Short mmCIF file of C-alpha atoms and ligand atoms in Angstrom, two decimals:
data_model
loop_
_atom_site.label_atom_id
_atom_site.label_comp_id
_atom_site.label_asym_id
_atom_site.label_seq_id
_atom_site.Cartn_x
_atom_site.Cartn_y
_atom_site.Cartn_z
CA MET A 24 4.66 31.77 27.78
CA LEU A 25 4.40 34.64 25.72
CA ASP A 26 3.00 37.70 27.27
CA GLN A 27 1.21 40.30 25.44
CA SER A 28 2.15 43.13 27.92
CA LYS A 29 5.94 42.44 27.51
CA ILE A 30 5.63 42.73 23.76
CA ASP A 31 3.70 45.79 23.99
CA THR A 32 6.48 47.34 26.20
CA LEU A 33 9.17 46.07 23.82
CA ARG A 34 7.45 47.53 20.77
CA THR A 35 8.06 51.00 22.24
CA SER A 36 11.36 50.38 24.11
CA VAL A 37 13.59 48.55 21.59
CA VAL A 38 15.98 51.04 19.98
CA PRO A 39 16.67 49.90 16.44
CA PRO A 40 20.20 49.77 15.10
CA GLN A 41 20.80 52.46 12.31
CA PHE A 42 24.48 51.86 11.20
CA HIS A 43 26.53 49.32 9.26
CA PHE A 44 28.60 46.93 11.40
CA ILE A 45 32.10 46.91 10.30
CA ASP A 46 35.28 46.00 11.94
CA GLY A 47 33.46 45.21 15.25
CA GLU A 48 31.55 48.38 15.56
CA ALA A 49 28.38 50.30 14.39
CA THR A 50 29.69 52.39 11.61
CA PRO A 51 28.16 55.25 9.61
CA GLY A 52 28.32 55.05 5.74
CA TYR A 53 30.62 57.25 3.87
CA SER A 54 27.91 59.25 2.01
CA GLY A 55 25.57 60.05 5.09
CA GLU A 56 22.63 58.86 3.06
CA VAL A 57 20.04 56.81 4.74
CA ILE A 58 16.94 54.95 3.66
CA ASP A 59 13.60 54.87 5.52
CA VAL A 60 12.54 51.70 7.23
CA THR A 61 8.70 51.32 6.81
CA SER A 62 6.67 49.10 9.08
CA PRO A 63 4.24 46.94 7.30
CA ILE A 64 2.25 46.75 10.64
CA ASP A 65 0.96 50.43 10.03
CA GLY A 66 3.08 52.11 7.36
CA SER A 67 4.71 54.10 10.02
CA VAL A 68 8.64 54.83 9.48
CA LEU A 69 10.20 53.06 12.39
CA THR A 70 13.88 54.18 11.89
CA THR A 71 16.47 54.80 9.08
CA LEU A 72 19.41 52.72 7.88
CA GLN A 73 22.59 53.49 6.17
CA GLU A 74 21.97 53.47 2.36
CA GLY A 75 25.32 51.80 1.93
CA SER A 76 27.57 52.50 -1.09
CA ALA A 77 30.23 50.41 -3.08
CA ARG A 78 32.90 52.01 -0.85
CA ASP A 79 31.21 50.93 2.37
CA MET A 80 30.92 47.32 0.97
CA ASP A 81 34.64 47.43 -0.10
CA ARG A 82 35.69 48.64 3.42
CA ALA A 83 33.59 45.85 5.22
CA ILE A 84 35.18 43.25 2.64
CA ALA A 85 38.59 44.78 3.55
CA SER A 86 37.80 44.29 7.25
CA ALA A 87 36.85 40.60 6.63
CA LYS A 88 39.90 39.83 4.45
CA ALA A 89 42.20 41.36 7.19
CA SER A 90 40.70 39.17 9.84
CA PHE A 91 40.91 36.24 7.70
CA GLU A 92 44.52 36.76 6.63
CA ASP A 93 45.70 37.12 10.20
CA ARG A 94 43.88 34.01 11.24
CA ARG A 95 42.29 35.68 14.48
CA TRP A 96 39.31 33.31 13.89
CA ALA A 97 40.47 30.61 11.44
CA GLY A 98 43.41 30.09 13.66
CA LYS A 99 41.54 29.57 16.96
CA ALA A 100 41.43 25.98 18.18
CA PRO A 101 38.08 24.58 17.15
CA ALA A 102 37.13 23.95 20.83
CA GLU A 103 37.66 27.79 21.26
CA ARG A 104 35.36 28.71 18.14
CA LYS A 105 32.88 26.17 19.56
CA LYS A 106 32.48 27.93 22.83
CA ILE A 107 32.03 31.35 21.12
CA LEU A 108 29.41 30.17 18.85
CA HIS A 109 27.43 28.63 21.84
CA LYS A 110 27.77 31.68 23.40
CA ILE A 111 26.24 33.54 20.41
CA ALA A 112 23.35 31.31 20.61
CA ASP A 113 23.00 31.84 24.38
CA LEU A 114 22.95 35.56 23.67
CA ILE A 115 20.21 35.24 20.89
CA THR A 116 18.10 33.25 23.50
CA ARG A 117 18.65 35.80 26.09
CA ASP A 118 17.46 38.61 23.79
CA ALA A 119 14.83 36.36 21.82
CA LEU A 120 11.79 38.47 22.64
CA GLU A 121 13.59 41.61 21.87
CA LEU A 122 14.85 40.40 18.55
CA THR A 123 11.58 39.00 17.63
CA VAL A 124 9.56 42.24 18.29
CA LEU A 125 12.08 44.20 16.45
CA GLY A 126 12.05 41.76 13.55
CA VAL A 127 8.17 41.64 13.33
CA ARG A 128 8.02 45.56 13.37
CA ASP A 129 10.46 45.32 10.36
CA ASN A 130 9.05 42.35 8.21
CA GLY A 131 5.41 41.69 9.56
CA THR A 132 5.61 37.94 10.32
CA GLU A 133 3.02 36.93 13.05
CA ILE A 134 4.94 36.98 16.37
CA GLY A 135 4.14 33.40 17.41
CA MET A 136 5.64 31.99 14.24
CA ALA A 137 8.57 34.67 14.37
CA LEU A 138 9.60 33.69 17.79
CA LYS A 139 9.98 30.01 16.83
CA ALA A 140 11.15 30.37 13.35
CA GLU A 141 13.55 33.58 13.85
CA ALA A 142 15.18 33.81 17.26
CA GLY A 143 14.39 30.29 18.24
CA SER A 144 15.61 28.86 14.99
CA ALA A 145 18.70 31.07 14.99
CA ALA A 146 19.83 29.97 18.41
CA ALA A 147 19.50 26.34 17.56
CA THR A 148 21.14 26.80 14.33
CA PHE A 149 24.26 28.42 16.23
CA HIS A 150 24.28 25.68 18.76
CA TYR A 151 24.16 22.91 15.88
CA TYR A 152 27.13 24.25 14.13
CA ALA A 153 28.96 25.13 17.30
CA GLU A 154 28.88 21.35 17.89
CA CYS A 155 30.18 20.62 14.47
CA THR A 156 33.29 22.64 14.98
CA ASP A 157 35.43 20.13 16.71
CA LYS A 158 33.84 17.16 15.14
CA ILE A 159 35.16 17.65 11.55
CA TYR A 160 38.14 15.76 10.46
CA GLY A 161 40.55 15.50 7.53
CA GLU A 162 41.26 12.21 5.65
CA ILE A 163 44.30 10.05 5.10
CA SER A 164 43.87 8.64 1.48
CA PRO A 165 44.42 4.89 0.77
CA ALA A 166 47.32 5.76 -1.76
CA ALA A 167 50.54 3.81 -2.34
CA ASP A 168 52.84 2.46 0.61
CA ASP A 169 55.49 4.84 0.22
CA VAL A 170 53.21 7.94 0.35
CA LEU A 171 51.09 9.62 2.88
CA ALA A 172 48.25 11.44 1.12
CA LEU A 173 46.20 13.77 3.20
CA VAL A 174 43.01 15.63 2.52
CA HIS A 175 42.55 18.81 4.51
CA ARG A 176 39.39 20.83 4.94
CA GLN A 177 40.18 24.61 4.88
CA PRO A 178 38.02 27.67 5.28
CA VAL A 179 37.39 29.34 1.78
CA GLY A 180 38.15 32.89 3.03
CA VAL A 181 35.77 35.66 2.85
CA VAL A 182 32.14 34.58 2.45
CA GLY A 183 29.76 37.01 1.05
CA VAL A 184 26.18 36.32 2.37
CA ILE A 185 23.04 37.84 0.94
CA VAL A 186 19.56 37.11 2.23
CA PRO A 187 15.86 38.03 1.71
CA TRP A 188 13.47 39.74 4.20
CA ASN A 189 10.96 36.81 4.82
CA PHE A 190 12.89 35.06 7.53
CA PRO A 191 16.26 37.16 7.93
CA LEU A 192 17.28 35.55 11.16
CA MET A 193 16.64 31.94 10.32
CA ILE A 194 18.07 32.10 6.90
CA GLY A 195 21.10 34.45 7.95
CA SER A 196 21.93 31.89 10.61
CA TRP A 197 21.79 29.02 8.36
CA LYS A 198 24.60 30.36 6.42
CA LEU A 199 26.29 32.36 9.14
CA ALA A 200 26.77 29.54 11.46
CA PRO A 201 28.22 26.94 9.32
CA ALA A 202 30.45 29.61 7.69
CA LEU A 203 31.85 30.56 11.06
CA ALA A 204 32.10 27.01 12.24
CA ALA A 205 34.47 26.41 9.29
CA GLY A 206 36.65 29.22 10.21
CA ASN A 207 35.75 31.81 7.52
CA SER A 208 35.20 35.59 7.76
CA ILE A 209 31.94 37.14 6.45
CA VAL A 210 30.26 40.14 5.05
CA LEU A 211 26.50 40.04 5.30
CA LYS A 212 24.19 42.01 3.07
CA PRO A 213 20.61 41.81 4.55
CA ALA A 214 17.48 42.78 2.56
CA GLU A 215 16.75 46.49 2.61
CA ASN A 216 13.21 45.71 4.45
CA ALA A 217 14.59 43.33 7.11
CA SER A 218 17.95 44.41 8.37
CA LEU A 219 17.38 45.21 11.83
CA THR A 220 17.62 41.82 13.59
CA LEU A 221 20.99 40.85 11.57
CA LEU A 222 22.75 44.00 12.69
CA ARG A 223 21.97 43.00 16.24
CA ILE A 224 23.26 39.55 15.76
CA ALA A 225 26.62 41.02 14.60
CA ALA A 226 26.89 42.95 17.85
CA LEU A 227 25.78 40.05 20.01
CA ALA A 228 28.55 38.06 18.23
CA ILE A 229 31.18 40.71 19.50
CA GLU A 230 29.63 40.45 23.00
CA ALA A 231 30.22 36.43 22.70
CA GLY A 232 33.80 36.93 21.96
CA LEU A 233 33.83 36.71 18.09
CA PRO A 234 36.93 38.74 16.91
CA GLU A 235 36.41 42.18 15.27
CA GLY A 236 36.06 42.13 11.55
CA VAL A 237 35.04 38.43 11.41
CA LEU A 238 31.37 39.27 10.83
CA ASN A 239 30.47 42.60 8.98
CA VAL A 240 27.07 43.74 8.11
CA VAL A 241 26.44 46.40 5.24
CA THR A 242 22.90 47.78 4.66
CA GLY A 243 21.54 49.31 1.64
CA LYS A 244 20.17 48.41 -1.88
CA GLY A 245 20.83 45.13 -3.61
CA PRO A 246 21.78 46.71 -7.00
CA ILE A 247 24.38 48.94 -5.16
CA VAL A 248 26.03 47.13 -2.10
CA GLY A 249 25.08 43.63 -3.33
CA GLU A 250 26.57 44.37 -6.57
CA ALA A 251 29.60 45.56 -5.02
CA MET A 252 29.90 42.29 -2.99
CA GLY A 253 29.21 40.26 -6.25
CA LEU A 254 31.80 41.97 -8.20
CA SER A 255 34.62 41.99 -5.64
CA ARG A 256 37.72 40.06 -6.13
CA ASP A 257 38.17 39.59 -2.42
CA VAL A 258 34.96 37.77 -1.91
CA ASP A 259 35.48 34.11 -2.17
CA ILE A 260 32.25 32.60 -2.20
CA LEU A 261 28.68 33.91 -2.32
CA ALA A 262 25.97 32.20 -0.29
CA PHE A 263 22.53 33.68 -1.33
CA THR A 264 18.89 33.17 -0.83
CA GLY A 265 16.39 35.09 -2.74
CA SER A 266 14.70 35.20 -6.11
CA GLY A 267 15.95 33.44 -9.28
CA GLY A 268 16.32 36.87 -11.20
CA VAL A 269 18.83 38.02 -8.58
CA GLY A 270 20.45 34.84 -8.45
CA ARG A 271 21.15 35.03 -12.22
CA GLN A 272 22.78 38.55 -11.77
CA LEU A 273 25.10 36.92 -9.02
CA LEU A 274 26.34 34.31 -11.57
CA GLY A 275 27.01 37.27 -13.86
CA TYR A 276 28.90 39.27 -11.32
CA ALA A 277 31.09 36.11 -10.45
CA ALA A 278 31.87 35.43 -14.22
CA ARG A 279 32.97 39.24 -14.43
CA SER A 280 35.27 39.14 -11.43
CA ASN A 281 36.94 36.16 -9.89
CA LEU A 282 34.75 33.19 -10.78
CA LYS A 283 33.72 33.02 -7.08
CA LYS A 284 31.46 30.03 -6.40
CA CYS A 285 27.70 31.07 -5.99
CA TYR A 286 25.43 28.83 -3.79
CA LEU A 287 21.78 29.89 -4.59
CA GLU A 288 18.70 29.08 -2.65
CA LEU A 289 15.95 30.38 -4.97
CA GLY A 290 12.34 30.38 -5.00
CA GLY A 291 9.50 27.77 -5.51
CA LYS A 292 5.98 26.87 -6.79
CA SER A 293 5.69 23.94 -4.69
CA PRO A 294 2.85 21.39 -5.45
CA ASN A 295 0.81 19.83 -2.57
CA VAL A 296 -0.83 16.90 -4.08
CA ILE A 297 -3.94 15.35 -2.33
CA PHE A 298 -4.97 11.91 -3.37
CA ALA A 299 -8.59 10.78 -2.60
CA ASP A 300 -7.19 7.97 -0.18
CA ALA A 301 -5.45 10.53 2.05
CA PRO A 302 -5.76 9.26 5.74
CA ASP A 303 -7.48 12.26 7.02
CA LEU A 304 -8.98 14.70 4.41
CA SER A 305 -9.91 17.44 7.02
CA LYS A 306 -6.35 17.56 8.65
CA ALA A 307 -4.96 17.65 4.91
CA ALA A 308 -7.22 20.72 4.13
CA ARG A 309 -6.01 22.44 7.72
CA VAL A 310 -2.31 21.52 7.10
CA ALA A 311 -2.61 22.74 3.23
CA ALA A 312 -4.23 26.12 4.43
CA MET A 313 -1.37 26.75 6.88
CA GLY A 314 1.13 25.44 4.22
CA ILE A 315 0.35 28.40 2.08
CA PHE A 316 -1.18 31.20 4.36
CA ARG A 317 1.29 31.21 7.30
CA ASN A 318 3.56 34.37 7.23
CA SER A 319 1.21 35.71 4.35
CA GLY A 320 2.57 33.09 2.08
CA GLN A 321 5.91 34.54 2.27
CA VAL A 322 7.72 31.27 2.61
CA CYS A 323 10.10 29.67 0.15
CA ILE A 324 8.67 26.42 0.63
CA ALA A 325 4.97 27.49 0.77
CA GLY A 326 2.68 24.83 -0.74
CA SER A 327 1.46 27.41 -3.30
CA ARG A 328 -0.01 24.88 -5.86
CA LEU A 329 -2.73 22.55 -4.54
CA LEU A 330 -3.41 19.46 -6.78
CA VAL A 331 -6.47 17.67 -5.83
CA GLU A 332 -7.93 14.45 -7.13
CA GLU A 333 -10.82 15.01 -9.32
CA SER A 334 -13.35 12.89 -7.31
CA ILE A 335 -12.73 15.12 -4.19
CA HIS A 336 -11.86 18.37 -5.58
CA ASP A 337 -15.05 20.21 -4.74
CA ASP A 338 -15.51 19.07 -1.22
CA PHE A 339 -11.80 19.50 -0.41
CA VAL A 340 -11.69 22.99 -1.69
CA ALA A 341 -14.78 23.85 0.43
CA GLU A 342 -13.09 22.42 3.60
CA LEU A 343 -9.85 24.13 2.85
CA CYS A 344 -11.73 27.66 2.57
CA LYS A 345 -13.57 26.69 5.75
CA GLN A 346 -10.15 26.24 7.54
CA ALA A 347 -8.59 29.28 6.05
CA ARG A 348 -11.63 31.58 6.93
CA LYS A 349 -10.61 30.65 10.62
CA LEU A 350 -7.17 32.24 10.33
CA LYS A 351 -7.23 35.70 11.93
CA ILE A 352 -5.29 38.14 9.91
CA GLY A 353 -4.00 41.43 11.51
CA ASN A 354 -1.36 43.21 13.69
CA PRO A 355 1.45 40.71 13.81
CA LEU A 356 2.42 41.68 17.41
CA SER A 357 -0.90 40.68 18.71
CA LEU A 358 -0.85 37.13 20.18
CA GLU A 359 -4.48 36.71 18.85
CA THR A 360 -3.28 37.05 15.23
CA ASP A 361 -2.84 34.05 13.15
CA VAL A 362 -1.39 35.67 10.12
CA GLY A 363 0.54 38.87 9.91
CA ALA A 364 1.19 41.75 7.30
CA VAL A 365 2.59 41.32 3.69
CA ASN A 366 6.09 42.82 3.69
CA SER A 367 5.58 45.84 1.51
CA GLU A 368 3.33 47.77 -0.66
CA ARG A 369 5.34 46.51 -3.47
CA GLN A 370 4.86 43.02 -2.63
CA LEU A 371 1.10 43.54 -1.95
CA ALA A 372 0.68 45.12 -5.33
CA GLN A 373 2.59 42.16 -6.89
CA ASN A 374 0.26 39.83 -5.13
CA LEU A 375 -2.79 41.52 -6.31
CA TRP A 376 -1.55 41.66 -9.86
CA HIS A 377 -1.20 37.96 -9.91
CA VAL A 378 -4.72 37.39 -8.80
CA ASP A 379 -6.00 39.76 -11.52
CA ARG A 380 -3.98 38.05 -14.05
CA ALA A 381 -5.21 34.48 -13.05
CA LEU A 382 -8.68 35.71 -13.49
CA GLU A 383 -8.06 37.22 -16.86
CA GLN A 384 -6.70 33.86 -17.87
CA GLY A 385 -9.72 32.14 -16.82
CA ALA A 386 -9.24 30.96 -13.29
CA GLN A 387 -11.90 31.74 -10.61
CA CYS A 388 -11.57 33.34 -7.14
CA ALA A 389 -13.11 30.98 -4.43
CA MET A 390 -12.21 33.21 -1.62
CA GLY A 391 -10.11 36.47 -0.85
CA GLY A 392 -8.32 38.21 -3.77
CA GLU A 393 -8.25 41.76 -2.03
CA ARG A 394 -6.39 43.93 0.33
CA ILE A 395 -7.99 44.16 3.72
CA LEU A 396 -7.37 46.35 6.94
CA ALA A 397 -6.15 49.31 4.85
CA ASP A 398 -7.32 51.75 7.44
CA THR A 399 -4.59 50.52 9.66
CA GLY A 400 -1.86 52.06 7.05
CA GLY A 401 -0.39 48.38 7.09
CA THR A 402 -0.19 45.94 4.20
CA TYR A 403 -2.49 43.09 4.72
CA MET A 404 -4.05 40.71 2.29
CA ALA A 405 -6.88 38.38 2.59
CA SER A 406 -6.01 34.54 2.36
CA THR A 407 -6.66 33.93 -1.37
CA VAL A 408 -7.93 30.64 -3.08
CA ILE A 409 -8.01 30.52 -6.86
CA THR A 410 -9.58 27.51 -8.50
CA GLY A 411 -9.43 26.38 -12.19
CA VAL A 412 -5.88 26.91 -12.60
CA GLN A 413 -4.33 25.41 -15.75
CA LEU A 414 -0.66 24.35 -15.94
CA ASP A 415 0.18 27.03 -18.38
CA HIS A 416 -1.52 29.84 -16.53
CA ASP A 417 0.96 32.29 -15.06
CA LEU A 418 -0.35 31.48 -11.53
CA ALA A 419 0.82 27.96 -12.03
CA GLN A 420 4.23 28.82 -13.29
CA GLN A 421 5.21 32.10 -11.48
CA GLU A 422 6.21 32.34 -7.85
CA VAL A 423 3.81 34.92 -6.28
CA PHE A 424 5.39 35.01 -2.49
CA GLY A 425 2.03 35.98 -1.05
CA PRO A 426 -1.16 34.36 0.33
CA VAL A 427 -2.39 33.17 -2.94
CA LEU A 428 -3.09 29.42 -3.62
CA ALA A 429 -3.51 28.10 -7.03
CA VAL A 430 -5.83 25.03 -7.34
CA SER A 431 -5.96 22.62 -9.99
CA SER A 432 -7.49 19.03 -10.28
CA PHE A 433 -5.78 15.68 -11.58
CA SER A 434 -7.04 12.53 -12.92
CA ASP A 435 -4.64 9.91 -11.67
CA GLU A 436 -1.14 9.45 -10.41
CA ALA A 437 0.84 10.09 -13.83
CA ASP A 438 -1.31 13.27 -14.19
CA ALA A 439 -0.39 14.36 -10.64
CA VAL A 440 3.26 13.71 -11.47
CA ARG A 441 2.93 15.58 -14.79
CA GLN A 442 1.48 18.70 -13.16
CA ALA A 443 3.58 18.55 -10.13
CA ASN A 444 6.74 18.68 -12.31
CA GLY A 445 5.35 21.08 -14.88
CA THR A 446 7.37 24.21 -13.68
CA VAL A 447 10.90 25.15 -13.82
CA PHE A 448 11.12 25.06 -10.04
CA GLY A 449 11.79 21.99 -7.49
CA LEU A 450 12.02 23.28 -4.13
CA ALA A 451 9.45 21.41 -2.11
CA ALA A 452 6.35 19.34 -2.30
CA GLY A 453 3.57 17.68 -0.46
CA VAL A 454 1.82 14.21 -1.07
CA TRP A 455 -1.24 12.89 0.93
CA THR A 456 -1.97 9.34 0.65
CA SER A 457 -2.72 6.24 2.66
CA ASP A 458 -0.86 3.96 0.11
CA LEU A 459 2.67 3.52 1.19
CA SER A 460 3.85 2.28 -2.03
CA ARG A 461 2.32 5.19 -3.82
CA ALA A 462 3.98 7.59 -1.18
CA HIS A 463 7.38 6.02 -2.12
CA ARG A 464 6.71 6.24 -5.97
CA MET A 465 5.65 10.07 -5.70
CA ILE A 466 8.91 10.74 -3.40
CA GLY A 467 11.01 9.39 -6.34
CA ALA A 468 8.98 10.83 -9.11
CA ILE A 469 8.56 14.58 -7.93
CA ARG A 470 11.34 16.88 -8.71
CA ALA A 471 12.06 18.81 -5.42
CA GLY A 472 14.61 18.95 -2.80
CA LEU A 473 12.04 18.08 -0.06
CA VAL A 474 8.68 15.93 -0.37
CA HIS A 475 6.53 15.84 2.71
CA VAL A 476 4.19 12.84 3.03
CA ASN A 477 0.94 13.43 5.07
CA THR A 478 2.13 16.75 6.39
CA TYR A 479 3.47 19.87 5.12
CA GLY A 480 6.21 22.05 6.28
CA GLY A 481 7.90 19.67 8.90
CA SER A 482 11.63 20.05 9.11
CA ASP A 483 14.55 20.36 11.47
CA LEU A 484 18.18 21.19 11.42
CA THR A 485 19.48 17.77 10.79
CA VAL A 486 17.58 17.95 7.26
CA PRO A 487 19.27 19.69 4.39
CA LEU A 488 17.16 22.17 2.36
CA GLY A 489 18.00 23.01 -1.17
CA GLY A 490 16.33 23.16 -4.55
CA HIS A 491 16.37 21.31 -7.65
CA GLY A 492 15.93 22.61 -11.19
CA GLN A 493 15.79 26.41 -10.94
CA SER A 494 15.11 26.49 -7.33
CA GLY A 495 18.71 26.49 -6.71
CA ASN A 496 21.92 24.69 -5.97
CA GLY A 497 23.60 23.90 -2.80
CA HIS A 498 21.85 23.28 0.82
CA ASP A 499 21.41 24.95 3.92
CA LYS A 500 21.11 23.24 7.12
CA SER A 501 22.45 19.76 8.49
CA MET A 502 26.27 18.70 7.95
CA HIS A 503 25.87 19.06 4.19
CA ALA A 504 25.74 22.81 4.59
CA LEU A 505 29.29 22.88 6.00
CA ASP A 506 30.63 21.62 2.42
CA LYS A 507 30.18 25.17 0.93
CA TYR A 508 32.55 26.77 3.52
CA PHE A 509 35.45 24.40 3.07
CA ASP A 510 37.87 24.13 0.45
CA LEU A 511 39.59 20.54 0.13
CA LYS A 512 43.41 20.65 -0.12
CA SER A 513 45.49 17.54 -0.90
CA ALA A 514 48.90 16.73 0.31
CA TRP A 515 51.18 14.15 -1.31
CA ILE A 516 54.10 13.50 0.93
CA GLN A 517 56.62 11.04 -0.59
CA LEU A 518 57.83 8.87 2.22
P1 NAD B 606 15.42 39.27 -3.87
O1 NAD B 606 15.95 38.32 -4.70
O2 NAD B 606 14.66 40.40 -4.40
O3 NAD B 606 16.36 39.75 -2.84
C1 NAD B 606 17.23 38.98 -2.11
C2 NAD B 606 18.29 39.91 -1.58
O4 NAD B 606 19.16 40.15 -2.82
C3 NAD B 606 17.99 41.02 -0.93
O5 NAD B 606 19.12 41.24 0.16
C4 NAD B 606 18.31 42.06 -2.04
O6 NAD B 606 18.73 43.42 -1.43
C5 NAD B 606 19.56 41.46 -2.69
N1 NAD B 606 19.73 41.86 -4.03
C6 NAD B 606 18.66 42.51 -4.80
N2 NAD B 606 19.27 42.92 -6.12
C7 NAD B 606 20.61 42.53 -6.03
C8 NAD B 606 21.72 42.60 -6.99
N3 NAD B 606 21.44 43.17 -8.23
N4 NAD B 606 22.95 42.30 -6.53
C9 NAD B 606 23.13 41.60 -5.27
N5 NAD B 606 22.17 41.59 -4.49
C10 NAD B 606 20.74 41.96 -4.86
O7 NAD B 606 14.37 38.29 -2.95
P2 NAD B 606 13.40 38.70 -1.88
O8 NAD B 606 12.22 39.51 -2.37
O9 NAD B 606 14.21 39.54 -0.65
O10 NAD B 606 12.91 37.27 -1.21
C11 NAD B 606 11.93 36.64 -1.85
C12 NAD B 606 12.57 35.55 -2.66
O11 NAD B 606 13.59 34.76 -1.91
C13 NAD B 606 11.60 34.64 -3.16
O12 NAD B 606 11.84 34.13 -4.57
C14 NAD B 606 11.76 33.29 -2.19
O13 NAD B 606 11.29 32.21 -2.87
C15 NAD B 606 13.17 33.32 -2.12
N6 NAD B 606 13.41 32.52 -1.00
C16 NAD B 606 14.17 31.22 -1.07
C17 NAD B 606 14.42 30.48 0.10
C18 NAD B 606 15.12 29.14 -0.02
O14 NAD B 606 15.62 28.53 0.97
N7 NAD B 606 15.27 28.53 -1.24
C19 NAD B 606 14.09 30.89 1.39
C20 NAD B 606 13.45 32.19 1.45
C21 NAD B 606 13.22 32.97 0.34
#
């Protein structure tokens, strides 16, 4: 059971890390420059981080490269690697509440969700890929009789990982755990406004027995340390989650350097399609509200476009607003809060700009649309429902990454598919219907990496997550995620 007094104690007692983590230890940057870490809860500066330079990044990459070349990790027996990855998971579980409180102060996610989706998910991810370590085989090819043709899976070398601020531990672990399971060494750049928990994970990994230099973390600004990582010729692949704009830049860095492979998990504008024959419209409204408003809409797969069949549109929107009004927005460290803070002033301003733009283009605000709780000093926004959104409106086409739901109506199944597929994205979708055949048709017709039916947001580690279209390439989670972190090598032996 979560206990408010424990959370309150940890809030003041946890000491945030402040340095890069390079070669197995907390390491100050060369320049001595720092950046403030501002808490979205109340706008206070909770600590400082190193403002990394390209030199810091190069030092971390050199450390990772040396650790890969002497095979201190890649050369360990898989069963030994498995033990250490399980131990990392155990240590995350041991420190789960502390990690969660630290992370919530940094990024503003409501604590109930953060405990499950951050520390809980990170521990589960390390356990999952620990188990994969000694279950991955090479192949013997069915070549000619006088030939033995083997297919080896080898770690790729130095993996550069760049992650966003919305679920740093969960998304970070989705990349770190399979990359380590495959025997690689890593340099990680967390987001400027959510670095603290990932710095902690690097220290826990050393405590668990991971050799020094195998996992390095460099903090700082994307266009400086992220660019240095992208341009490095000693980084063999990039595993990225974030916006399409930065994804494009990474492809450019790869083209200008060593043609490293870039695996990009990008944004979405995911449609949640409600047919009049949905089995339970009240449940659909409640789940659709949670599907956009949890973590203040800062969820890559958020159901940010609601497409409702014309005949039920008005009643459904009224029910959804009723459900949304029940969500208590406020201090994310309080157990009474359903929805926490928007991550930053910048993100909040961007959210509000999108609302203004939608109204300017002819849509209507059914609820919310404004900043709230400004007197706390924190960044909070009302759950916002915008109706009358047309497919060519910016709100239908651009990712907001905030608590702003764009509502449109559709006339029939073909119209629903046309609108669902009417953006450049293809991350996730939802379909609510009692008609099994229609559900299957919609799963086939909607361009998305994940289609939910009669729910929104369900998933676990066994199921891959990845985008179609401009929502990215490659997949996190499941056994499929491991493919990114191995190179295939064939051997042809003449007998
Ligand atoms: P962002 O693209 O602004 O930043 C992501 C990371 O890239 C950060 O660590 C940032 O410092 C770094 N970065 C910025 N500029 C860089 C540069 N020039 N070179 C190298 N690195 C650079 O994204 P964000 O605002 O942190 O996160 C929100 C975005 O992430 C949304 O688009 C969201 O949909 C997406 N996201 C996608 C998934 C998924 O699984 N597909 C999951 C979560 C978030």
